[in-house]
GROMACS .gro file of C-alpha atoms in nm:
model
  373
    1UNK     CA    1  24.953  25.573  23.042
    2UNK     CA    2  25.177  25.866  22.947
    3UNK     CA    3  25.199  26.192  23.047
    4UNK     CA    4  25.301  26.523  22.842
    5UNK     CA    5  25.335  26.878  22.871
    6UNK     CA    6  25.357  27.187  22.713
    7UNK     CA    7  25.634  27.437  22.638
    8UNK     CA    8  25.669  27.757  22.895
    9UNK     CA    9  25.847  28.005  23.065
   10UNK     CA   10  25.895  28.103  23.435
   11UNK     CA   11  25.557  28.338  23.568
   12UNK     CA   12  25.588  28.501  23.903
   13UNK     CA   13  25.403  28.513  24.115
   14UNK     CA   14  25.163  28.188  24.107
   15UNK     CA   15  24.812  28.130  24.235
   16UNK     CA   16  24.682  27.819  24.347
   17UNK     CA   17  24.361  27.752  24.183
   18UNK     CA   18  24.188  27.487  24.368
   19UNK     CA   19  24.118  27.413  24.751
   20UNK     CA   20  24.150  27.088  24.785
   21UNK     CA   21  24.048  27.126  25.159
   22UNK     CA   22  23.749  27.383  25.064
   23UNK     CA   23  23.480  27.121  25.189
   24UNK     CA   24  23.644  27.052  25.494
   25UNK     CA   25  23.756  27.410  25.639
   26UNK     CA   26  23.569  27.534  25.971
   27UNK     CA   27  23.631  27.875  26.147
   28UNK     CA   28  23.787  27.662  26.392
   29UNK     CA   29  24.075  27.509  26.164
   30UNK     CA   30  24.411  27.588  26.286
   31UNK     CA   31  24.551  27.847  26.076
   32UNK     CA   32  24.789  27.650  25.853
   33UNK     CA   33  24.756  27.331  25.652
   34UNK     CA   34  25.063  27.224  25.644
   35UNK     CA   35  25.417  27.349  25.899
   36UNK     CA   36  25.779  27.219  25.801
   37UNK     CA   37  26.100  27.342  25.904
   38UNK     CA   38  26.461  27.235  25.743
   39UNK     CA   39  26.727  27.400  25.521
   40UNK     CA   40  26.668  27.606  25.215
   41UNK     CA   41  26.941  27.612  24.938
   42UNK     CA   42  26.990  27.759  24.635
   43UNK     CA   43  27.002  27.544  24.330
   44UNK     CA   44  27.196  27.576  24.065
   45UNK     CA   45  27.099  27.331  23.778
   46UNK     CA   46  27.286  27.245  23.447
   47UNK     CA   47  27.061  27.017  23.199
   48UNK     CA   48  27.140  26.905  22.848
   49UNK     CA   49  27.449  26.721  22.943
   50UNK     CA   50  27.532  26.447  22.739
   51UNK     CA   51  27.674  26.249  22.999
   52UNK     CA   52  27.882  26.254  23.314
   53UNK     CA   53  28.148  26.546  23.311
   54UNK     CA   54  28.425  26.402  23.270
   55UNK     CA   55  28.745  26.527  23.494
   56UNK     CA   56  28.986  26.728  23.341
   57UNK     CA   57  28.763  26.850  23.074
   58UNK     CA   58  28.463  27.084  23.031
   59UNK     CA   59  28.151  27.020  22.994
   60UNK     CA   60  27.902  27.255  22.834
   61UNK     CA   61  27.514  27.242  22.950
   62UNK     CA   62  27.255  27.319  22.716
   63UNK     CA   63  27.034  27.450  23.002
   64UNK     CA   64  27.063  27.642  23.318
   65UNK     CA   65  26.821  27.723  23.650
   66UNK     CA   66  26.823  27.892  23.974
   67UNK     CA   67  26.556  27.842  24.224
   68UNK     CA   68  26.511  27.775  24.605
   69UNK     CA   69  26.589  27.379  24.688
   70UNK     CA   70  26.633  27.152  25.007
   71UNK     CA   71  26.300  27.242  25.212
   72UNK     CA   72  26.206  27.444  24.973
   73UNK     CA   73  26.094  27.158  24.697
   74UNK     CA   74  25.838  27.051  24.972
   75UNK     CA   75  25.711  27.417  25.053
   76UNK     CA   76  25.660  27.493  24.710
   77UNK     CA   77  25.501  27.166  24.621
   78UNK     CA   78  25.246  27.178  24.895
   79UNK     CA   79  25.182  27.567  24.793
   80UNK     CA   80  25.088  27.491  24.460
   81UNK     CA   81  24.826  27.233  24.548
   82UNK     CA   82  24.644  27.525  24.770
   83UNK     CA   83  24.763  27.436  25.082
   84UNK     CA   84  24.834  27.676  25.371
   85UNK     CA   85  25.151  27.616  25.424
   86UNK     CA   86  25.420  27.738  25.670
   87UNK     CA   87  25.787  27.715  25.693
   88UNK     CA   88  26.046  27.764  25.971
   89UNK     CA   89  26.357  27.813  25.803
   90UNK     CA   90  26.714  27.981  25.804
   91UNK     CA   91  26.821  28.266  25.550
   92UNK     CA   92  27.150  28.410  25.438
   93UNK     CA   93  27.167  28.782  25.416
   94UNK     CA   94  27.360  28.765  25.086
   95UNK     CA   95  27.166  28.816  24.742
   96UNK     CA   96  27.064  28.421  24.746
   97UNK     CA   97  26.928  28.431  25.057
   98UNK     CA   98  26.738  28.777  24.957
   99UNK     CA   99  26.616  28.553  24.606
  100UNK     CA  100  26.496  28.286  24.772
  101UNK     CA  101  26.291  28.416  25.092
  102UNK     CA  102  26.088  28.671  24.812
  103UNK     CA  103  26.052  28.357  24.556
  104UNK     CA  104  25.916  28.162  24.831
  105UNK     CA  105  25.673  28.428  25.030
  106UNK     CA  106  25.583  28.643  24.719
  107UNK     CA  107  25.625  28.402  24.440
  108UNK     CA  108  25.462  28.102  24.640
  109UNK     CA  109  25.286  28.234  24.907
  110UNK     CA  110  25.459  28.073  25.183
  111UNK     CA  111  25.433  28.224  25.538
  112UNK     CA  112  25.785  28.284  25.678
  113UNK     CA  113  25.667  28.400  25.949
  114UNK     CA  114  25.861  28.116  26.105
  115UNK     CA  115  26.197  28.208  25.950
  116UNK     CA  116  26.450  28.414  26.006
  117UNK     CA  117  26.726  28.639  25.819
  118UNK     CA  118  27.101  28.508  25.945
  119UNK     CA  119  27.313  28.799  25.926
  120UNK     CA  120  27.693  28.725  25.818
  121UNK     CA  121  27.570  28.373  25.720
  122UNK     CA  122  27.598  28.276  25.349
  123UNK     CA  123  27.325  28.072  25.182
  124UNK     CA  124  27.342  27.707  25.121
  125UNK     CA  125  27.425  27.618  24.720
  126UNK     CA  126  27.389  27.306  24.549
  127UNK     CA  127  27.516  27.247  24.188
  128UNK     CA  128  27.322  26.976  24.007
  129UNK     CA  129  27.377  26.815  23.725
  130UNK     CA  130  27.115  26.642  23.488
  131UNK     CA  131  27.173  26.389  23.250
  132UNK     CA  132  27.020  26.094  23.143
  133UNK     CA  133  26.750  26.121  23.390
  134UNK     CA  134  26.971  26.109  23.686
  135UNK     CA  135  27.169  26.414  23.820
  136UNK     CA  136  27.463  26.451  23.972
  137UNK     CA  137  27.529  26.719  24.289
  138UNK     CA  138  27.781  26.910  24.490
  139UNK     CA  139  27.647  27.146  24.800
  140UNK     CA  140  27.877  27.413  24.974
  141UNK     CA  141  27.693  27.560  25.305
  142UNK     CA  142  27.800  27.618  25.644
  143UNK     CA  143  27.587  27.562  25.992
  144UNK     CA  144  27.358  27.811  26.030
  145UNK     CA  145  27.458  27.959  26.440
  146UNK     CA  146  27.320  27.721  26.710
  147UNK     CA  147  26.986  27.893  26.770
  148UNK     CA  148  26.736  27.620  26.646
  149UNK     CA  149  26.608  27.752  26.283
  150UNK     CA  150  26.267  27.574  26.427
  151UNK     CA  151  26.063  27.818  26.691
  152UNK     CA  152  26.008  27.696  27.020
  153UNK     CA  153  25.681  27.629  27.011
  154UNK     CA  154  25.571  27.556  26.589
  155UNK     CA  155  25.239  27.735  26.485
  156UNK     CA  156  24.951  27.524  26.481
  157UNK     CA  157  24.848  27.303  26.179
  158UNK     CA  158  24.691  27.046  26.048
  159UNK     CA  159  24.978  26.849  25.962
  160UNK     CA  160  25.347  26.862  25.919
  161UNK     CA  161  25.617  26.711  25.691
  162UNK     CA  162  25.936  26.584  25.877
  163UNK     CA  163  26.201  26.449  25.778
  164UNK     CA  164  26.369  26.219  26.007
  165UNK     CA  165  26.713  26.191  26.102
  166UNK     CA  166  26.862  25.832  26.228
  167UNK     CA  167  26.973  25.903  26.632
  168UNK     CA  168  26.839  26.243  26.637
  169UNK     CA  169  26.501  26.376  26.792
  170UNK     CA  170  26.357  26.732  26.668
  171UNK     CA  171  26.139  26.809  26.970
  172UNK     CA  172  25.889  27.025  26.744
  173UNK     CA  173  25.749  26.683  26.609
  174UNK     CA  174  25.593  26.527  26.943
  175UNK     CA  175  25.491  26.911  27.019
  176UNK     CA  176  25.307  26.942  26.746
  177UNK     CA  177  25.189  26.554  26.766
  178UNK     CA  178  25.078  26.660  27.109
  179UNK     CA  179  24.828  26.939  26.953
  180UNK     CA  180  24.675  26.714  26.714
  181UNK     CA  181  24.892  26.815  26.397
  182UNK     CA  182  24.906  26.493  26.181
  183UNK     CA  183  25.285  26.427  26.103
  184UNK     CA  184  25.417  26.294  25.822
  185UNK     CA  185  25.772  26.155  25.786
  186UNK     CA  186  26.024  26.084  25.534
  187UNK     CA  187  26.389  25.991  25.560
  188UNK     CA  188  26.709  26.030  25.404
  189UNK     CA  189  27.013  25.710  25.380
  190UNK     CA  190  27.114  25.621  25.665
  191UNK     CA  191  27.507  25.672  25.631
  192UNK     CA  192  27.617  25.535  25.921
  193UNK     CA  193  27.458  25.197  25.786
  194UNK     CA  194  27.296  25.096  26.085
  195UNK     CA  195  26.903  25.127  25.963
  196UNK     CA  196  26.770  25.062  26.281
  197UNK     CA  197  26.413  25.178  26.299
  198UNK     CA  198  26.497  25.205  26.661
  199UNK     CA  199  26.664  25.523  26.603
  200UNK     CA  200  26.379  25.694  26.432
  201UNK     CA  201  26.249  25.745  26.750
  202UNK     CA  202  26.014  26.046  26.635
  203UNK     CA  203  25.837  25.808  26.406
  204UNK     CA  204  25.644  25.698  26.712
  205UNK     CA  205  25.444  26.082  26.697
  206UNK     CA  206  25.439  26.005  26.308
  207UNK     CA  207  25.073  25.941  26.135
  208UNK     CA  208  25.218  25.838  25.781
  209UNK     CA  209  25.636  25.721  25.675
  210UNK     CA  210  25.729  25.719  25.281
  211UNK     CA  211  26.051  25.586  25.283
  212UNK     CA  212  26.159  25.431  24.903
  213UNK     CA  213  26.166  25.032  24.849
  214UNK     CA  214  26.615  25.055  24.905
  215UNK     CA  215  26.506  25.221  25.270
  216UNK     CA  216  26.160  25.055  25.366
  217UNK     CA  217  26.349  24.676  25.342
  218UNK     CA  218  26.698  24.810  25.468
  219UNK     CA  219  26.468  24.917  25.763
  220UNK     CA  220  26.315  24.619  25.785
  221UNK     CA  221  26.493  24.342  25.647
  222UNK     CA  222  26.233  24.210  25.435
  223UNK     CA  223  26.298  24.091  25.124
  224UNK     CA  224  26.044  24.281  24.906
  225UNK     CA  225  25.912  24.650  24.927
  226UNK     CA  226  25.543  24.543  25.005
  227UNK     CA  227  25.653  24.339  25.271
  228UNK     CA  228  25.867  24.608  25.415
  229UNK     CA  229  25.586  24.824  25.373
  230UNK     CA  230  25.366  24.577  25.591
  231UNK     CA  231  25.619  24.529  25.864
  232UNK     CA  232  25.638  24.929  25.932
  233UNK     CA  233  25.280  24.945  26.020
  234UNK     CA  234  25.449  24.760  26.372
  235UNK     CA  235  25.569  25.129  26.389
  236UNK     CA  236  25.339  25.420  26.231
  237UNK     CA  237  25.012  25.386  26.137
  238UNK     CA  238  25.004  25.440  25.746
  239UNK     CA  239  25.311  25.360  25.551
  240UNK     CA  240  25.374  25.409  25.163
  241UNK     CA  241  25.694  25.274  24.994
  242UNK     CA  242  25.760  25.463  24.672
  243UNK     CA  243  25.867  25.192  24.371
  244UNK     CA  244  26.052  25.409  24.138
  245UNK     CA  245  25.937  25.300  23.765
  246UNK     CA  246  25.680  25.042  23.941
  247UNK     CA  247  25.497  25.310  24.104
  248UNK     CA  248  25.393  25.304  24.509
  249UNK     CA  249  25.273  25.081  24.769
  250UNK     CA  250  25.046  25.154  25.056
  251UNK     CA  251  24.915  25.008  25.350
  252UNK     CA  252  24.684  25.138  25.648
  253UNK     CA  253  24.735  24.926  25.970
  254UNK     CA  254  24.471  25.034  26.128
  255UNK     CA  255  24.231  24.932  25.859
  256UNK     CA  256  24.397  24.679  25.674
  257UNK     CA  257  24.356  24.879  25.373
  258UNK     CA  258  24.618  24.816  25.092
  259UNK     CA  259  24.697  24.996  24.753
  260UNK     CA  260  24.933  25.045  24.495
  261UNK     CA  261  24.927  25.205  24.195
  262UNK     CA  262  25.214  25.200  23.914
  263UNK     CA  263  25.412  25.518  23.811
  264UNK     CA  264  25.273  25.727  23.456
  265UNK     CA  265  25.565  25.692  23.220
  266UNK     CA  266  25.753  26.003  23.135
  267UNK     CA  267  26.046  26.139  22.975
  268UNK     CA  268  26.280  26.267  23.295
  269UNK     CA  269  26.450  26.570  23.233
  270UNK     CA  270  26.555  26.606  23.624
  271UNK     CA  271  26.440  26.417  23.898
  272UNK     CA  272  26.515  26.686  24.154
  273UNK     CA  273  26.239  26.741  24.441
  274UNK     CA  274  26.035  26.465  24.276
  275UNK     CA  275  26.026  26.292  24.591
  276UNK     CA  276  25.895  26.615  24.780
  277UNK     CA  277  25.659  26.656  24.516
  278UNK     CA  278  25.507  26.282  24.536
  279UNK     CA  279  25.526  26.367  24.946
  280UNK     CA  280  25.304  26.666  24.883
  281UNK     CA  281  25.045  26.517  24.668
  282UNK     CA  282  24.939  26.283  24.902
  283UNK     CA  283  24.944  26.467  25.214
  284UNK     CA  284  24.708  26.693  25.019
  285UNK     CA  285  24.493  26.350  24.954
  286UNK     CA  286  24.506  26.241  25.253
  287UNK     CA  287  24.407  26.575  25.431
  288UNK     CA  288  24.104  26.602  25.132
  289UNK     CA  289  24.022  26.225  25.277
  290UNK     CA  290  24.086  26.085  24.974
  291UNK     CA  291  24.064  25.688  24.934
  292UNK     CA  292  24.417  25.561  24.899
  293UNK     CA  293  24.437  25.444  24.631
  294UNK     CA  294  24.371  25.825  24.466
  295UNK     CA  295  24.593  25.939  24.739
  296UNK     CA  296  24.895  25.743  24.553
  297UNK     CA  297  24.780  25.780  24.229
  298UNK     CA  298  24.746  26.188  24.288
  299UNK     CA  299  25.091  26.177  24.466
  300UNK     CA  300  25.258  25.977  24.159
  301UNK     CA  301  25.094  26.235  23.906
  302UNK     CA  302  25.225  26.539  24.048
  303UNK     CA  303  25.615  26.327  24.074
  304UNK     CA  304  25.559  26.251  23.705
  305UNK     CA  305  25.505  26.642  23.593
  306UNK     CA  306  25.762  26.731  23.831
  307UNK     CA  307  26.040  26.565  23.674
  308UNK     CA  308  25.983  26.688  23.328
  309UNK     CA  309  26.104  27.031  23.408
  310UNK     CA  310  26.450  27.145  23.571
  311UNK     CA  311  26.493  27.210  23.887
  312UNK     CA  312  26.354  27.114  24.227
  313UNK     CA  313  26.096  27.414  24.363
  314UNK     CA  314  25.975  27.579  24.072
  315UNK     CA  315  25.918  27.243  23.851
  316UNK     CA  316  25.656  27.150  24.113
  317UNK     CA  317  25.337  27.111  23.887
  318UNK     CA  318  25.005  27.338  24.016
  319UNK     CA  319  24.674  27.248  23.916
  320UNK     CA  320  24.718  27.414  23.598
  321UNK     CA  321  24.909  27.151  23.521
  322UNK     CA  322  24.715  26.846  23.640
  323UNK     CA  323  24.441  26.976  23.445
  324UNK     CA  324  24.652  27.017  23.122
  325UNK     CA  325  24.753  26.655  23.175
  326UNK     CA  326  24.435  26.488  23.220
  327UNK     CA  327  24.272  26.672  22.929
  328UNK     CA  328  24.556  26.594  22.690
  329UNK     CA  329  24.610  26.251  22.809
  330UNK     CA  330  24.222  26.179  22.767
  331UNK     CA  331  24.275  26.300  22.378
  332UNK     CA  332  24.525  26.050  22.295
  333UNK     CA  333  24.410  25.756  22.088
  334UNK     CA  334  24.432  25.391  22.201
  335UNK     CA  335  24.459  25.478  22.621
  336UNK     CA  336  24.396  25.201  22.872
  337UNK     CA  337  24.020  25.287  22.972
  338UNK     CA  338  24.111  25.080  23.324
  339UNK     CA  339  24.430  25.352  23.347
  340UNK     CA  340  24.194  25.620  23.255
  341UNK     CA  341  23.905  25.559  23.494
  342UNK     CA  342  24.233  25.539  23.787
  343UNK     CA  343  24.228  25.900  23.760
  344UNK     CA  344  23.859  25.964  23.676
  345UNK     CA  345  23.845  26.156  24.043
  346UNK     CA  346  24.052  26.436  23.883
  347UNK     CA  347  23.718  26.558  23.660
  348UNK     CA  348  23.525  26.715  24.057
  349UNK     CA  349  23.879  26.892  24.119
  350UNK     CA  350  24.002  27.075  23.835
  351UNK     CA  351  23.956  27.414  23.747
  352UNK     CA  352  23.721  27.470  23.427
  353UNK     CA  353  23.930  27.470  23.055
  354UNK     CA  354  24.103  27.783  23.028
  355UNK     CA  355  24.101  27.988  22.723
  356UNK     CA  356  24.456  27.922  22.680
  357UNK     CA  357  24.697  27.670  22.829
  358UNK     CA  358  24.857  27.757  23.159
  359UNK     CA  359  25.256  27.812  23.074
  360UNK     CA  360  25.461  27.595  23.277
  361UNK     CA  361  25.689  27.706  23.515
  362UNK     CA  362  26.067  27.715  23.467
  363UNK     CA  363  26.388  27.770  23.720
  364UNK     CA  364  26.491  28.147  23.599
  365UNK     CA  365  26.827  28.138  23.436
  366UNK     CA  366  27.005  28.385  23.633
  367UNK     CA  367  26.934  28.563  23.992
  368UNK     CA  368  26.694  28.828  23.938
  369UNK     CA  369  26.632  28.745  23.595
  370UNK     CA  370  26.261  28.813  23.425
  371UNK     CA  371  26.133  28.971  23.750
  372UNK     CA  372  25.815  29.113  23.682
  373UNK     CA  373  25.749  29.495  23.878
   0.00000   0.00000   0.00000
């Protein structure tokens, strides 16, 4: 099955238009969906590159984007599927910082209550390159001053996205574990090239761990993503290893439930964020109570859009999107019915047909460019 979308242009702010988590909200429900904490950047993206610069030449990009990255991707993401979502973060008092806190809390909806403005402390950049599908970066930041960017004691929610770090604990995990906020982990290489699950010791508070095939079997040391994807059920609950162009694999130890779905085929224009974005999606599934095998497919749809835009935040697709997608792709002659009927649990989600297409979002060119009053 393929996916397509339509032409746009940046739109600020955004509303999500679905709740996902409508039938399942109580007065009682802690007041956020979902709480993560990290580093928020700001992304600088050149697209249309032929290739690879090339040193001691220039290269000219036919495109250009700014929007909030790092944490942000996964903040964004989880905003646009209508979750609550809050994030504990650092800012730089400079113009960046200034850009990204108002794209995140006005644009997105975000609560920052969380954060905090650094003052004297520039923002994190990253310059990415796109090209052939892959992309190419270079980051400039400094550490933020020692006071943790994470509060004491997070704000209640029903679940949180981590993202682990080999030898390191962040103590927020098992206190929010400890309140009944459902964690869910992913991690980066390991550089010091030990993989030693041992040393994720905060997956033991973690409900769900998405690691990619290259991580789950370095991990693991089993020869094949599915069977890495078994063996870290010995150590969280509910693991999914993503497959890249063969899609994902799931499996639920404690039902001996097992899925996998293969990846929608798309023309990349940047990959950035597409693994928050894939995160998001089925966090949102699994806190809907999705099956899992919608869970994946949901997560790998919402990857797909994602990477046919620039940039990592604002290319995260809303429902608007979805919708788009599953109308168009239902109009196109000579579909697999069995591919179709994978994502026939779309039609009770989506927001009626508009009278005209939702524009896709964009990463503005420039800071402070097309703001609307």
């Amino acid at each position: 099955m393929t996916a397509s979308t339509g032409e746009g242009h940046h739109r600020h702010p955004r509303q999500a238009q679905v709740d996902p988590l409508a039938a399942r909200r109580a007065p009682t429900d802690p007041p956020w969906d979902v709480y993560l904490t990290g580093t928020v950047f700001l992304d600088i993206i050149f697209t249309g590159l032929d290739s690879a610069p090339v040193r001691g030449t220039e290269s000219w990009a036919r495109g250009m984007g700014s929007s909030p990255g790092g944490v942000a991707n996964m903040a964004a993401a989880l905003a646009r599927l209508g979750l609550r979502t809050s994030l504990a973060a650092a800012f730089g008092d400079d113009h960046y910082g200034e850009y990204c806190w108002d794209t995140l809390e006005q644009g997105e909806g975000i609560d920052l209550t969380a954060s905090r403005t650094v003052p004297g402390w520039h923002s994190p950049v990253t310059v990415s390159m796109a090209y052939e599908g892959e992309r190419t970066m270079v980051s400039h930041g400094h550490e933020p001053p020692p006071e943790e960017p994470a509060p004491a004691s997070p704000p209640h929610a029903r679940a949180a996205v981590a993202s682990l770090v080999p030898g390191k604990r962040a103590p927020w995990i098992a206190q929010a574990a400890s309140r009944g906020t459902r964690v869910f982990a992913d991690v980066g290489w390991d550089d010091t090239g030990a993989w030693d699950l041992a040393g994720l010791a905060d997956l033991e508070h973690c409900e769900a761990f998405l690691p990619n095939a290259q991580e789950a079997m370095r991990y693991t040391g089993a020869g094949c993503p599915r069977a890495a994807a078994h063996a870290l059920t010995d150590y969280v609950p509910l693991a999914v290893v993503t497959l890249g162009a063969e899609g994902a694999y799931a499996v639920d130890g404690r039902t001996g439930e097992t899925a996998e779905v293969p990846a929608i085929a798309v023309e990349a224009l940047d990959p950035t964020g597409a693994g928050d974005v894939f995160v998001a999606g089925f966090v949102t599934g699994t806190l809907a109570d999705w099956p899992l095998a919608d869970r994946l497919a949901f997560a790998g749809l919402t990857a797909a859009l994602s990477v046919q835009e620039f940039g990592g935040s604002l290319s995260a697709p809303g429902w608007s999107e979805v919708a788009e997608w599953w109308r168009r792709v239902q109009s196109v002659k000579g579909q697999n019915p069995e591919a179709l009927r994978r994502y026939a649990f779309l039609e009770e989600l989506l927001p009626a047909q508009e009278a005209t297409p939702c524009p896709r979002l964009r990463a503005v060119p420039t800071i402070g460019f097309g703001r609307s009053a």
